[in-house]
CSV table of C-alpha atoms in Angstrom, one decimal:
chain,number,residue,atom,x,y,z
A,1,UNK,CA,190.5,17.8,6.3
A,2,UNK,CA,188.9,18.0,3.0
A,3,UNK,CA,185.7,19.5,1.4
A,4,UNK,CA,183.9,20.1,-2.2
A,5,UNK,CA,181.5,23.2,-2.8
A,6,UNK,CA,179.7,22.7,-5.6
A,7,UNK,CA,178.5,25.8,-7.1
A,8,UNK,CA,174.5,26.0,-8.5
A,9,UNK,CA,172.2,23.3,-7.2
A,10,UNK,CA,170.3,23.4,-10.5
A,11,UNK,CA,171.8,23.7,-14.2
A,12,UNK,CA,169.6,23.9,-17.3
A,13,UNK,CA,171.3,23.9,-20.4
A,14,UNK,CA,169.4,23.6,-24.0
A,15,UNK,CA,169.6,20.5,-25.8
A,16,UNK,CA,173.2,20.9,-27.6
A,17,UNK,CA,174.8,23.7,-25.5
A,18,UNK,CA,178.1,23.7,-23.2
A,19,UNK,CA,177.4,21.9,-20.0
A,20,UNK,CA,179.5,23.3,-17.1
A,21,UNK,CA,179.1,22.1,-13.5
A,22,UNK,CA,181.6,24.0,-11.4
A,23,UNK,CA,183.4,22.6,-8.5
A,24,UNK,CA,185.9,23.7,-6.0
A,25,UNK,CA,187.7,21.3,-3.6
A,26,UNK,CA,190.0,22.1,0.0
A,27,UNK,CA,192.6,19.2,0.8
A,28,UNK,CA,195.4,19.3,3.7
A,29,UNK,CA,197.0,16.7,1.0
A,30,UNK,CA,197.2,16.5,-2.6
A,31,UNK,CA,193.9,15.7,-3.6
A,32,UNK,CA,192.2,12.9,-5.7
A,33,UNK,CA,189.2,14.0,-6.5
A,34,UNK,CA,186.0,12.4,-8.7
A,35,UNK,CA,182.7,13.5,-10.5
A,36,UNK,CA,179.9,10.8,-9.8
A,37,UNK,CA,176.7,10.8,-11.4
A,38,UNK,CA,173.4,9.9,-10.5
A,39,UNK,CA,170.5,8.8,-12.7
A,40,UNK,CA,166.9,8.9,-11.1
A,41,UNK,CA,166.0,5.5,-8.3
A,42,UNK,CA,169.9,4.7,-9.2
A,43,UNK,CA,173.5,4.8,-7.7
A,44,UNK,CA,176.1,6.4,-8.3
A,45,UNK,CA,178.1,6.1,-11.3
A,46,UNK,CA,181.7,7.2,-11.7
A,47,UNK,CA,182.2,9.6,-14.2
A,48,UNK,CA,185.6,10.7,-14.3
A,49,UNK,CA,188.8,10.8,-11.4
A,50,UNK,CA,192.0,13.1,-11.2
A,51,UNK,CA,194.8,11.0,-9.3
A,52,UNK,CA,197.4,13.6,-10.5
A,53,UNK,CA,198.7,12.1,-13.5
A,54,UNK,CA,197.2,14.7,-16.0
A,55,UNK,CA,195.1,18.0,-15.0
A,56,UNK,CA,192.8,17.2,-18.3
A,57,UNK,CA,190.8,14.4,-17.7
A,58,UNK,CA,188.2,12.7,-19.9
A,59,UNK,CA,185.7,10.5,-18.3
A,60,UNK,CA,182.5,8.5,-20.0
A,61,UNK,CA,179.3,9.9,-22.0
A,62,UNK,CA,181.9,12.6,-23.6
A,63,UNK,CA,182.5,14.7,-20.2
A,64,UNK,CA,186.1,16.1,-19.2
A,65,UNK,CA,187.4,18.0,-16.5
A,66,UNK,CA,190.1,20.2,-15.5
A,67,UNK,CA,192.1,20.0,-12.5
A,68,UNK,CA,193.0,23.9,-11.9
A,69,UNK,CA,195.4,23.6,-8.4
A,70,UNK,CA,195.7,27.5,-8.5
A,71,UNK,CA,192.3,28.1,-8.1
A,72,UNK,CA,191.3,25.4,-6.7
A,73,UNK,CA,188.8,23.6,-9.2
A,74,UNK,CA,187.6,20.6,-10.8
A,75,UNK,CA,184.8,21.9,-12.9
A,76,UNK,CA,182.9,19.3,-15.0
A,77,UNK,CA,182.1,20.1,-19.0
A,78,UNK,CA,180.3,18.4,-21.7
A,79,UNK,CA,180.6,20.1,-25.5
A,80,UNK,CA,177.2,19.4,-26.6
A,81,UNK,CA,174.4,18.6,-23.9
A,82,UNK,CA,172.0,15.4,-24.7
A,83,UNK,CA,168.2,14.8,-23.2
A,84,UNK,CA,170.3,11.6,-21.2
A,85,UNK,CA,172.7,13.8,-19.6
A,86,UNK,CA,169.3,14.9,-17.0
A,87,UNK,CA,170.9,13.8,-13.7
A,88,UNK,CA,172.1,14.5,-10.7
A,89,UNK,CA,176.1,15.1,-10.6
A,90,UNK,CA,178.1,15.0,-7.7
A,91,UNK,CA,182.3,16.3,-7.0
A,92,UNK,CA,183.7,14.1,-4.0
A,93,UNK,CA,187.0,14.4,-2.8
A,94,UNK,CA,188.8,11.2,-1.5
A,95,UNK,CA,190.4,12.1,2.0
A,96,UNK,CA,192.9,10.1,4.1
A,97,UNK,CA,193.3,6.4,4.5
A,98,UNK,CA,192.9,5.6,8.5
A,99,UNK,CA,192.2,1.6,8.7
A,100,UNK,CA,192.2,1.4,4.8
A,101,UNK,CA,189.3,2.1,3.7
A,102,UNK,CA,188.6,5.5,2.2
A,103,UNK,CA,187.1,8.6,3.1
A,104,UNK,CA,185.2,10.7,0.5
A,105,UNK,CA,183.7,14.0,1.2
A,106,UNK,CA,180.5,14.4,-1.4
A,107,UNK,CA,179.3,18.0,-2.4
A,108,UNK,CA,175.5,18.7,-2.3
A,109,UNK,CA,175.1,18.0,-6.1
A,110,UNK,CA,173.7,20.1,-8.9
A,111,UNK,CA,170.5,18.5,-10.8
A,112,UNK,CA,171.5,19.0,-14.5
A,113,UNK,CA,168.0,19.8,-16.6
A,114,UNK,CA,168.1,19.6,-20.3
A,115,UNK,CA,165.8,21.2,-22.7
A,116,UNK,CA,164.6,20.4,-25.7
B,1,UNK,CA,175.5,-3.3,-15.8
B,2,UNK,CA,176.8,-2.4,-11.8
B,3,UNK,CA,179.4,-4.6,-10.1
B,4,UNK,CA,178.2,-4.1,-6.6
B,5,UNK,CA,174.4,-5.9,-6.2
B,6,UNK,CA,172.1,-4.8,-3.6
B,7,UNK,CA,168.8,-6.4,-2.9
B,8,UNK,CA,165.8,-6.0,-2.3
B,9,UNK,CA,165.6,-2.7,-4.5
B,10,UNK,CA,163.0,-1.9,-3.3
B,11,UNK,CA,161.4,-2.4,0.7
B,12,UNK,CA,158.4,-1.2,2.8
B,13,UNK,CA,158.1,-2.1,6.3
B,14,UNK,CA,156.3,-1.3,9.5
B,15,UNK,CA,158.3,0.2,12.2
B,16,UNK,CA,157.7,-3.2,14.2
B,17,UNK,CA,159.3,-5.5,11.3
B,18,UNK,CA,162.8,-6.6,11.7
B,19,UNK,CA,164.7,-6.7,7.9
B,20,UNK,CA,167.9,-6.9,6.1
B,21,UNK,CA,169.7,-5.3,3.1
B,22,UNK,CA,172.0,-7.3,1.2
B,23,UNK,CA,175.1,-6.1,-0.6
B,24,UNK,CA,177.3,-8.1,-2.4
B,25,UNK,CA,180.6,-7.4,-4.8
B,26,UNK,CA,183.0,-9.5,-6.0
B,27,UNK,CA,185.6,-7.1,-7.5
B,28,UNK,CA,188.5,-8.0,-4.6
B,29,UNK,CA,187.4,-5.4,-2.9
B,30,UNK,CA,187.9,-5.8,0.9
B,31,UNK,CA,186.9,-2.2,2.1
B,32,UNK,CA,182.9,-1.4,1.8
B,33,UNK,CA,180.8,0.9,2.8
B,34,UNK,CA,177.0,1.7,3.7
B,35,UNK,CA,175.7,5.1,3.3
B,36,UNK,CA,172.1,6.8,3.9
B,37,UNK,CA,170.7,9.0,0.7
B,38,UNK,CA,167.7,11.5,1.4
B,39,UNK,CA,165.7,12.9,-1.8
B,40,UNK,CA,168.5,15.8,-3.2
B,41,UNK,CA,171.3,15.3,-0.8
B,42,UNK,CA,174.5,13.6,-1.6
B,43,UNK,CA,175.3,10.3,0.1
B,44,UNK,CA,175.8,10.3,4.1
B,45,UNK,CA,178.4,7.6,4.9
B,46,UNK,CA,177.0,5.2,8.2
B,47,UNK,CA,179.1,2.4,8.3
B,48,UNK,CA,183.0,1.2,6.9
B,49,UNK,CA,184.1,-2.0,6.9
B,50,UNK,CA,187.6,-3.2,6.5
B,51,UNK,CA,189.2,-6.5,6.3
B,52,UNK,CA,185.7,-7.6,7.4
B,53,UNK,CA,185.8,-5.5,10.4
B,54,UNK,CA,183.7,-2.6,11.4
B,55,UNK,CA,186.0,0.5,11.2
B,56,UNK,CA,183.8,3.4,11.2
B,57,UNK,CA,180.2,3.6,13.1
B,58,UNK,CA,179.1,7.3,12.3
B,59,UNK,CA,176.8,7.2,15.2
B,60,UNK,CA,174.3,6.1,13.7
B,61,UNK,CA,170.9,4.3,15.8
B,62,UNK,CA,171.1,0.9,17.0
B,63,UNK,CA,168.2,-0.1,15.0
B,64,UNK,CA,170.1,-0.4,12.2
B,65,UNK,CA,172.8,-3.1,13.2
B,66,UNK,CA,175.9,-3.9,9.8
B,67,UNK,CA,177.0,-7.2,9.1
B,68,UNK,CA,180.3,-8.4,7.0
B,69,UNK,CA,180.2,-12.3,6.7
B,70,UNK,CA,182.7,-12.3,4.4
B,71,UNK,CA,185.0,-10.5,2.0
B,72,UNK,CA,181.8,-10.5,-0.5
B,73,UNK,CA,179.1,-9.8,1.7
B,74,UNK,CA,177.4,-7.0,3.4
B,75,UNK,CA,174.6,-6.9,5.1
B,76,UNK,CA,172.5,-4.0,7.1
B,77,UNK,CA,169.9,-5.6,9.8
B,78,UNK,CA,167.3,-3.2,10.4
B,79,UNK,CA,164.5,-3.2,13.4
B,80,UNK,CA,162.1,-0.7,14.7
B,81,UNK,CA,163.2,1.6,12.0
B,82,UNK,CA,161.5,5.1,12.3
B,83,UNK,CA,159.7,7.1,9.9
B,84,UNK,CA,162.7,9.2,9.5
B,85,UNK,CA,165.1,6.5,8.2
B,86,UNK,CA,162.9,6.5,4.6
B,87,UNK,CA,165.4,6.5,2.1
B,88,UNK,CA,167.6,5.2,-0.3
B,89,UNK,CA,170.4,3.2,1.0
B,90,UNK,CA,173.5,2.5,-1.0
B,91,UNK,CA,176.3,0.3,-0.3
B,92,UNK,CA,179.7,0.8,-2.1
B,93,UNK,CA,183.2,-0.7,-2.4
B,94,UNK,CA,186.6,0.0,-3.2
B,95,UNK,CA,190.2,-1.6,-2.6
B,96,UNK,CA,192.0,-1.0,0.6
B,97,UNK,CA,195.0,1.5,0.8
B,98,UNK,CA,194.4,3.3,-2.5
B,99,UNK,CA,193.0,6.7,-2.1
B,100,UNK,CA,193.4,7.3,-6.2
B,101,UNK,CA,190.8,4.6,-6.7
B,102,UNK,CA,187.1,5.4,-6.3
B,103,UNK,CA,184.1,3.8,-4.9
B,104,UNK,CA,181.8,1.9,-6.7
B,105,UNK,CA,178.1,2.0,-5.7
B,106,UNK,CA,175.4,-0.5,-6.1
B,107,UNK,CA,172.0,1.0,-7.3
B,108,UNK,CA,170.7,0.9,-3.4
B,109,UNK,CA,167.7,-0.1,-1.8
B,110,UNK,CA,165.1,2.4,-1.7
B,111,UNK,CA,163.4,1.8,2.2
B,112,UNK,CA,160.4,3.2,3.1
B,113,UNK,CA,158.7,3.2,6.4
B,114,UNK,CA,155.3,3.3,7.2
C-alpha cells in the first residue's frame, strides 16, 4: 500500500521568493513517485519523477526535488517564484502493477498563490 | 501542446440526455485511465483499461458506462447522470508494466448537470 500527505493546502510566496511544497510519501516497495501540476480548467501536467536513479531531480519551469528516503520526502522547490507558477500542485505515488496498468495514489494538493 | 485529446471540453446536459466523452492518445500507450475531479480535490480514478480490456471498475454508477474501441480510443457513455456527477473528468495514459513512467493527462471535460 502506498500514500502521499501533502503538507499545507495553500502556499503564498511573494513574487521572487523560495517556493517549497512539502511532501511525504509511504510505500511497501521502493517508490516512484511524481509532482503534477495543474493550471486552472486544465489537466494535469507532469512536473518532475524520481525512479531511483538520482535523489536530486530537476523537472520543467525551473522546479527540483529531493528524494529524502530517511525521512520520508519528496518536497517540491522553485528558487525564485514567478506570477505563472499560481497552480494547483499535486505529489502522487505510483503503486503496484496488477493487470499492467498503474496505480497512483494523488495527495490533496496545495494551491500555490503568488504575490506581486 | 497535450498528447492525450479529450473532447468535448466542455458539456452541459439534463439528467435525461444520454452523452459520450471522448479520449484519444496515440503515444503506444495501451493502459488508460478515466478519473473524476471535484473543485480542489486531486483526481479520483473510475475506470482502467488494459490491453483494451476493463481492468479496474472502482464502483462507480451504471450511468456512466467506459468504452475502449481500440488501442487509441476511449470513450465514457454517460445517461441519467445526477447532479452530483458535475465535474471535470480527465482521462489519462501510460505504458503497460512500467511503474517508473507516469501518466499523461488530457485537459478533461468539464461536465455539468443541470
Amino acid at each position: 500500500a502506498q500514500s502521499v500527505t501533502q503538507l499545507g493546502s495553500h502556499v503564498s510566496v511573494s513574487e521572487g521568493a523560495l517556493v517549497l511544497l512539502r511532501c511525504n510519501y509511504s510505500s511497501s516497495v521502493p517508490p516512484y513517485l511524481f509532482w503534477y501540476v495543474q493550471y486552472p480548467n486544465q489537466g494535469l501536467q507532469l512536473l518532475l519523477k524520481y525512479t531511483s536513479a538520482a535523489t536530486l531531480v530537476k523537472g520543467i519551469n525551473g522546479f527540483e526535488a529531493e528524494f529524502k528516503k530517511s525521512e520520508t520526502s519528496f518536497h517540491l522547490t522553485k528558487p525564485s517564484a514567478h506570477m505563472s507558477d499560481a497552480a494547483e500542485y499535486f505529489c502522487a505515488v505510483s503503486g503496484g502493477r496488477g493487470g499492467g496498468y498503474q496505480k497512483v495514489t494523488f495527495g490533496t494538493g496545495t494551491k500555490l498563490q503568488v504575490i506581486p | 501542446d497535450t498528447e492525450v485529446t479529450q473532447t468535448p471540453k466542455h458539456l452541459v446536459m439534463g439528467m435525461t440526455n444520454k452523452k459520450s466523452l471522448k479520449c484519444e492518445q496515440h503515444m503506444g500507450h495501451r493502459a488508460m485511465y478515466w478519473y473524476k475531479q471535484k473543485a480542489k480535490k486531486p483526481p479520483e480514478l473510475m475506470f482502467v483499461y488494459s490491453y483494451e480490456k476493463l481492468s479496474i471498475n472502482e464502483s462507480v454508477p451504471s450511468r456512466f458506462s467506459p468504452e475502449c474501441p481500440n488501442s487509441s480510443l476511449l470513450n465514457l457513455h454517460l445517461h441519467a447522470l445526477q447532479p452530483e456527477d458535475s465535474a471535470l473528468y480527465l482521462c489519462a495514459s501510460s505504458q503497460i508494466d512500467r511503474r517508473n513512467q507516469p501518466q499523461h493527462f488530457g485537459d478533461g471535460t468539464r461536465l455539468s448537470i443541470l
